[in-house]
Amino acid sequence: MPLTTPKEMFARAYAEGFAIGGFNVNNMEIVQGIMEAGALEKSPLILQVSAGARKYAGQTYIIKLVEAALATTDLPVVLHLDHGQNFEICKEVIDGGFSSVMIDGSHLPYEENIALTKRVVEYAHDRGVWVEAELGRLAGVEDDVQAAESIYTDPDQAAEFVGRTGCDSLAIAIGTSHGAYKFSGEARLDFDRLEKIGRLLPGFPIVLHGASSVPQEFVDMANAYGAQISGAKGVPEALLRKAARMAVCKINIDTDLRLAMTATIRKYFAEHPDHFDPRQYLSAARDAVREMVRHKIRNVLGSSNTI
Ligand code: G3H
Ligand code: 13P
Ligand code: ZN
């Protein structure tokens, strides 16, 4: 099955009130765990690659891993650049064969974000590639960009931004943030804002970044086996499911995959102090990724049985 763009998956997700997972990939076990989950759940998938992942694995390795996944599946799969920081990175991955890119100009002044996004849209659309843009700023770390405070997306500006740039989907800030420490108090998302954005941009796919739920059982498991992760808190699953029933068509998840892998490996090491073959603990980690992604598809995204 060749790579696909998100066009058809988002059209159906929008119409039927579910979302597609944007899962971050960094190595073979993560790719395989996600692909196994997609096959078991009969769900489309978006595999996304950050600048850090490209640096860690190398673009050629990532592309070849995804090619291997495609050669052994019938699932629709998108290969997406996560948080492209400039035109050059977007161009490189488009030339390398990605079917979707994110140009993240959210750290720039509004007019500069528009100009940069338009430039990427022109290059990408000439080559049949999808473009996700971002307006508003999430608190926390976005690749190399650190934003102390979140700036929620202005709905009127979002509508204007989409019209002026021609981007295909838009990441917005309504209260989520990257990483494992999302809320110090009560977790809440600004659904009124999301509703207004949806009304001003009918049929247009919205993206939610920073959407891990940081399941307590995995925080507890990691801590029980020597981790020091305290006070971690994510977005409650019910809030994400509600967003997926609205205009949100893509929900990004990275932290929860990291947590599942790390907690599982810590437990494995504690329970098997005599094992030192990486295939043993990486098999357990791959299974943990698969189960985490299955759980997301069923309980958060609602994308089971949609192919
Ligand atoms: O949005 C950030 C993603 O979780 C990717 O993180 O830059 O550490 O690969 P990374
Ligand atoms: P989390 O850190 O909540 O998993 O978000 C990941 C993300 O938004 C990747 O772009
Ligand atoms: Zn993100």
PDB file of N, CA, C and O in Angstrom, residues 86-127:
ATOM      1  N   ASN A  86      11.184  25.278   9.634  1.00  0.00           N
ATOM      2  CA  ASN A  86      11.475  26.231   8.551  1.00  0.00           C
ATOM      3  C   ASN A  86      11.180  25.587   7.191  1.00  0.00           C
ATOM      4  O   ASN A  86      10.889  24.389   7.099  1.00  0.00           O
ATOM      5  N   PHE A  87      11.282  26.414   6.148  1.00  0.00           N
ATOM      6  CA  PHE A  87      10.966  25.945   4.802  1.00  0.00           C
ATOM      7  C   PHE A  87      11.898  24.802   4.384  1.00  0.00           C
ATOM      8  O   PHE A  87      11.468  23.817   3.774  1.00  0.00           O
ATOM      9  N   GLU A  88      13.181  24.930   4.717  1.00  0.00           N
ATOM     10  CA  GLU A  88      14.181  23.964   4.239  1.00  0.00           C
ATOM     11  C   GLU A  88      13.879  22.542   4.742  1.00  0.00           C
ATOM     12  O   GLU A  88      13.988  21.572   3.987  1.00  0.00           O
ATOM     13  N   ILE A  89      13.514  22.416   6.025  1.00  0.00           N
ATOM     14  CA  ILE A  89      13.201  21.076   6.559  1.00  0.00           C
ATOM     15  C   ILE A  89      11.991  20.506   5.828  1.00  0.00           C
ATOM     16  O   ILE A  89      11.970  19.331   5.443  1.00  0.00           O
ATOM     17  N   CYS A  90      10.978  21.354   5.615  1.00  0.00           N
ATOM     18  CA  CYS A  90       9.772  20.871   4.916  1.00  0.00           C
ATOM     19  C   CYS A  90      10.143  20.408   3.511  1.00  0.00           C
ATOM     20  O   CYS A  90       9.707  19.347   3.051  1.00  0.00           O
ATOM     21  N   LYS A  91      10.957  21.210   2.823  1.00  0.00           N
ATOM     22  CA  LYS A  91      11.367  20.859   1.450  1.00  0.00           C
ATOM     23  C   LYS A  91      12.120  19.524   1.439  1.00  0.00           C
ATOM     24  O   LYS A  91      11.845  18.657   0.609  1.00  0.00           O
ATOM     25  N   GLU A  92      13.039  19.365   2.386  1.00  0.00           N
ATOM     26  CA  GLU A  92      13.837  18.129   2.429  1.00  0.00           C
ATOM     27  C   GLU A  92      12.963  16.892   2.586  1.00  0.00           C
ATOM     28  O   GLU A  92      13.185  15.875   1.923  1.00  0.00           O
ATOM     29  N   VAL A  93      11.976  16.965   3.486  1.00  0.00           N
ATOM     30  CA  VAL A  93      11.171  15.754   3.700  1.00  0.00           C
ATOM     31  C   VAL A  93      10.177  15.545   2.557  1.00  0.00           C
ATOM     32  O   VAL A  93       9.866  14.403   2.212  1.00  0.00           O
ATOM     33  N   ILE A  94       9.701  16.630   1.967  1.00  0.00           N
ATOM     34  CA  ILE A  94       8.817  16.480   0.797  1.00  0.00           C
ATOM     35  C   ILE A  94       9.606  15.816  -0.326  1.00  0.00           C
ATOM     36  O   ILE A  94       9.149  14.848  -0.947  1.00  0.00           O
ATOM     37  N   ASP A  95      10.826  16.303  -0.557  1.00  0.00           N
ATOM     38  CA  ASP A  95      11.670  15.703  -1.596  1.00  0.00           C
ATOM     39  C   ASP A  95      12.000  14.246  -1.258  1.00  0.00           C
ATOM     40  O   ASP A  95      12.212  13.420  -2.141  1.00  0.00           O
ATOM     41  N   GLY A  96      12.055  13.942   0.049  1.00  0.00           N
ATOM     42  CA  GLY A  96      12.384  12.575   0.487  1.00  0.00           C
ATOM     43  C   GLY A  96      11.196  11.625   0.423  1.00  0.00           C
ATOM     44  O   GLY A  96      11.352  10.428   0.637  1.00  0.00           O
ATOM     45  N   GLY A  97       9.989  12.156   0.206  1.00  0.00           N
ATOM     46  CA  GLY A  97       8.842  11.256   0.027  1.00  0.00           C
ATOM     47  C   GLY A  97       7.762  11.328   1.089  1.00  0.00           C
ATOM     48  O   GLY A  97       6.810  10.549   1.045  1.00  0.00           O
ATOM     49  N   PHE A  98       7.858  12.241   2.089  1.00  0.00           N
ATOM     50  CA  PHE A  98       6.781  12.361   3.079  1.00  0.00           C
ATOM     51  C   PHE A  98       5.490  12.788   2.368  1.00  0.00           C
ATOM     52  O   PHE A  98       5.539  13.524   1.370  1.00  0.00           O
ATOM     53  N   SER A  99       4.343  12.361   2.907  1.00  0.00           N
ATOM     54  CA  SER A  99       3.073  12.732   2.273  1.00  0.00           C
ATOM     55  C   SER A  99       2.383  13.897   2.979  1.00  0.00           C
ATOM     56  O   SER A  99       1.339  14.370   2.515  1.00  0.00           O
ATOM     57  N   SER A 100       2.973  14.357   4.076  1.00  0.00           N
ATOM     58  CA  SER A 100       2.344  15.431   4.857  1.00  0.00           C
ATOM     59  C   SER A 100       3.429  16.137   5.679  1.00  0.00           C
ATOM     60  O   SER A 100       4.350  15.489   6.171  1.00  0.00           O
ATOM     61  N   VAL A 101       3.309  17.457   5.796  1.00  0.00           N
ATOM     62  CA  VAL A 101       4.269  18.191   6.635  1.00  0.00           C
ATOM     63  C   VAL A 101       3.525  19.156   7.549  1.00  0.00           C
ATOM     64  O   VAL A 101       2.449  19.652   7.213  1.00  0.00           O
ATOM     65  N   MET A 102       4.148  19.412   8.693  1.00  0.00           N
ATOM     66  CA  MET A 102       3.677  20.513   9.531  1.00  0.00           C
ATOM     67  C   MET A 102       4.699  21.627   9.423  1.00  0.00           C
ATOM     68  O   MET A 102       5.894  21.401   9.642  1.00  0.00           O
ATOM     69  N   ILE A 103       4.233  22.822   9.066  1.00  0.00           N
ATOM     70  CA  ILE A 103       5.105  23.981   9.194  1.00  0.00           C
ATOM     71  C   ILE A 103       4.646  24.712  10.453  1.00  0.00           C
ATOM     72  O   ILE A 103       3.509  25.161  10.544  1.00  0.00           O
ATOM     73  N   ASP A 104       5.552  24.781  11.419  1.00  0.00           N
ATOM     74  CA  ASP A 104       5.197  25.366  12.712  1.00  0.00           C
ATOM     75  C   ASP A 104       5.776  26.773  12.816  1.00  0.00           C
ATOM     76  O   ASP A 104       6.896  26.969  13.275  1.00  0.00           O
ATOM     77  N   GLY A 105       4.986  27.733  12.363  1.00  0.00           N
ATOM     78  CA  GLY A 105       5.402  29.137  12.480  1.00  0.00           C
ATOM     79  C   GLY A 105       4.758  29.803  13.674  1.00  0.00           C
ATOM     80  O   GLY A 105       4.682  31.028  13.735  1.00  0.00           O
ATOM     81  N   SER A 106       4.306  28.992  14.640  1.00  0.00           N
ATOM     82  CA  SER A 106       3.533  29.547  15.762  1.00  0.00           C
ATOM     83  C   SER A 106       4.373  30.461  16.647  1.00  0.00           C
ATOM     84  O   SER A 106       3.834  31.277  17.387  1.00  0.00           O
ATOM     85  N   HIS A 107       5.706  30.305  16.577  1.00  0.00           N
ATOM     86  CA  HIS A 107       6.595  31.144  17.397  1.00  0.00           C
ATOM     87  C   HIS A 107       6.856  32.492  16.721  1.00  0.00           C
ATOM     88  O   HIS A 107       7.474  33.374  17.303  1.00  0.00           O
ATOM     89  N   LEU A 108       6.418  32.648  15.466  1.00  0.00           N
ATOM     90  CA  LEU A 108       6.696  33.870  14.701  1.00  0.00           C
ATOM     91  C   LEU A 108       5.567  34.888  14.861  1.00  0.00           C
ATOM     92  O   LEU A 108       4.432  34.518  15.158  1.00  0.00           O
ATOM     93  N   PRO A 109       5.854  36.164  14.596  1.00  0.00           N
ATOM     94  CA  PRO A 109       4.767  37.132  14.502  1.00  0.00           C
ATOM     95  C   PRO A 109       3.779  36.685  13.425  1.00  0.00           C
ATOM     96  O   PRO A 109       4.164  36.018  12.447  1.00  0.00           O
ATOM     97  N   TYR A 110       2.516  37.065  13.593  1.00  0.00           N
ATOM     98  CA  TYR A 110       1.411  36.587  12.743  1.00  0.00           C
ATOM     99  C   TYR A 110       1.716  36.681  11.247  1.00  0.00           C
ATOM    100  O   TYR A 110       1.590  35.700  10.513  1.00  0.00           O
ATOM    101  N   GLU A 111       2.144  37.857  10.773  1.00  0.00           N
ATOM    102  CA  GLU A 111       2.373  38.016   9.330  1.00  0.00           C
ATOM    103  C   GLU A 111       3.514  37.133   8.840  1.00  0.00           C
ATOM    104  O   GLU A 111       3.483  36.630   7.719  1.00  0.00           O
ATOM    105  N   GLU A 112       4.516  36.942   9.694  1.00  0.00           N
ATOM    106  CA  GLU A 112       5.647  36.069   9.300  1.00  0.00           C
ATOM    107  C   GLU A 112       5.210  34.608   9.254  1.00  0.00           C
ATOM    108  O   GLU A 112       5.664  33.834   8.398  1.00  0.00           O
ATOM    109  N   ASN A 113       4.346  34.220  10.192  1.00  0.00           N
ATOM    110  CA  ASN A 113       3.790  32.860  10.190  1.00  0.00           C
ATOM    111  C   ASN A 113       3.017  32.643   8.881  1.00  0.00           C
ATOM    112  O   ASN A 113       3.177  31.611   8.209  1.00  0.00           O
ATOM    113  N   ILE A 114       2.230  33.636   8.490  1.00  0.00           N
ATOM    114  CA  ILE A 114       1.465  33.532   7.236  1.00  0.00           C
ATOM    115  C   ILE A 114       2.412  33.379   6.041  1.00  0.00           C
ATOM    116  O   ILE A 114       2.238  32.493   5.197  1.00  0.00           O
ATOM    117  N   ALA A 115       3.427  34.236   5.974  1.00  0.00           N
ATOM    118  CA  ALA A 115       4.334  34.213   4.821  1.00  0.00           C
ATOM    119  C   ALA A 115       5.061  32.863   4.724  1.00  0.00           C
ATOM    120  O   ALA A 115       5.154  32.269   3.630  1.00  0.00           O
ATOM    121  N   LEU A 116       5.542  32.365   5.864  1.00  0.00           N
ATOM    122  CA  LEU A 116       6.268  31.092   5.872  1.00  0.00           C
ATOM    123  C   LEU A 116       5.334  29.939   5.489  1.00  0.00           C
ATOM    124  O   LEU A 116       5.680  29.070   4.671  1.00  0.00           O
ATOM    125  N   THR A 117       4.149  29.938   6.076  1.00  0.00           N
ATOM    126  CA  THR A 117       3.192  28.860   5.795  1.00  0.00           C
ATOM    127  C   THR A 117       2.816  28.859   4.315  1.00  0.00           C
ATOM    128  O   THR A 117       2.778  27.795   3.670  1.00  0.00           O
ATOM    129  N   LYS A 118       2.575  30.058   3.758  1.00  0.00           N
ATOM    130  CA  LYS A 118       2.212  30.142   2.327  1.00  0.00           C
ATOM    131  C   LYS A 118       3.302  29.558   1.434  1.00  0.00           C
ATOM    132  O   LYS A 118       3.036  28.874   0.453  1.00  0.00           O
ATOM    133  N   ARG A 119       4.541  29.856   1.805  1.00  0.00           N
ATOM    134  CA  ARG A 119       5.670  29.375   1.002  1.00  0.00           C
ATOM    135  C   ARG A 119       5.716  27.837   1.007  1.00  0.00           C
ATOM    136  O   ARG A 119       5.935  27.204  -0.030  1.00  0.00           O
ATOM    137  N   VAL A 120       5.494  27.257   2.179  1.00  0.00           N
ATOM    138  CA  VAL A 120       5.495  25.787   2.276  1.00  0.00           C
ATOM    139  C   VAL A 120       4.292  25.209   1.529  1.00  0.00           C
ATOM    140  O   VAL A 120       4.413  24.205   0.822  1.00  0.00           O
ATOM    141  N   VAL A 121       3.136  25.855   1.672  1.00  0.00           N
ATOM    142  CA  VAL A 121       1.920  25.374   0.987  1.00  0.00           C
ATOM    143  C   VAL A 121       2.163  25.318  -0.524  1.00  0.00           C
ATOM    144  O   VAL A 121       1.825  24.325  -1.187  1.00  0.00           O
ATOM    145  N   GLU A 122       2.758  26.369  -1.071  1.00  0.00           N
ATOM    146  CA  GLU A 122       3.006  26.392  -2.516  1.00  0.00           C
ATOM    147  C   GLU A 122       3.878  25.226  -2.964  1.00  0.00           C
ATOM    148  O   GLU A 122       3.569  24.519  -3.918  1.00  0.00           O
ATOM    149  N   TYR A 123       4.973  25.030  -2.232  1.00  0.00           N
ATOM    150  CA  TYR A 123       5.907  23.950  -2.591  1.00  0.00           C
ATOM    151  C   TYR A 123       5.241  22.588  -2.421  1.00  0.00           C
ATOM    152  O   TYR A 123       5.345  21.710  -3.280  1.00  0.00           O
ATOM    153  N   ALA A 124       4.527  22.418  -1.310  1.00  0.00           N
ATOM    154  CA  ALA A 124       3.925  21.112  -0.990  1.00  0.00           C
ATOM    155  C   ALA A 124       2.787  20.774  -1.954  1.00  0.00           C
ATOM    156  O   ALA A 124       2.721  19.658  -2.488  1.00  0.00           O
ATOM    157  N   HIS A 125       1.899  21.736  -2.172  1.00  0.00           N
ATOM    158  CA  HIS A 125       0.722  21.436  -3.002  1.00  0.00           C
ATOM    159  C   HIS A 125       1.107  21.104  -4.445  1.00  0.00           C
ATOM    160  O   HIS A 125       0.465  20.270  -5.076  1.00  0.00           O
ATOM    161  N   ASP A 126       2.166  21.729  -4.951  1.00  0.00           N
ATOM    162  CA  ASP A 126       2.639  21.379  -6.300  1.00  0.00           C
ATOM    163  C   ASP A 126       3.048  19.913  -6.385  1.00  0.00           C
ATOM    164  O   ASP A 126       3.129  19.338  -7.466  1.00  0.00           O
ATOM    165  N   ARG A 127       3.350  19.319  -5.209  1.00  0.00           N
ATOM    166  CA  ARG A 127       3.829  17.934  -5.178  1.00  0.00           C
ATOM    167  C   ARG A 127       2.828  16.996  -4.500  1.00  0.00           C
ATOM    168  O   ARG A 127       3.171  15.874  -4.109  1.00  0.00           O
TER     169      ARG A 127
END
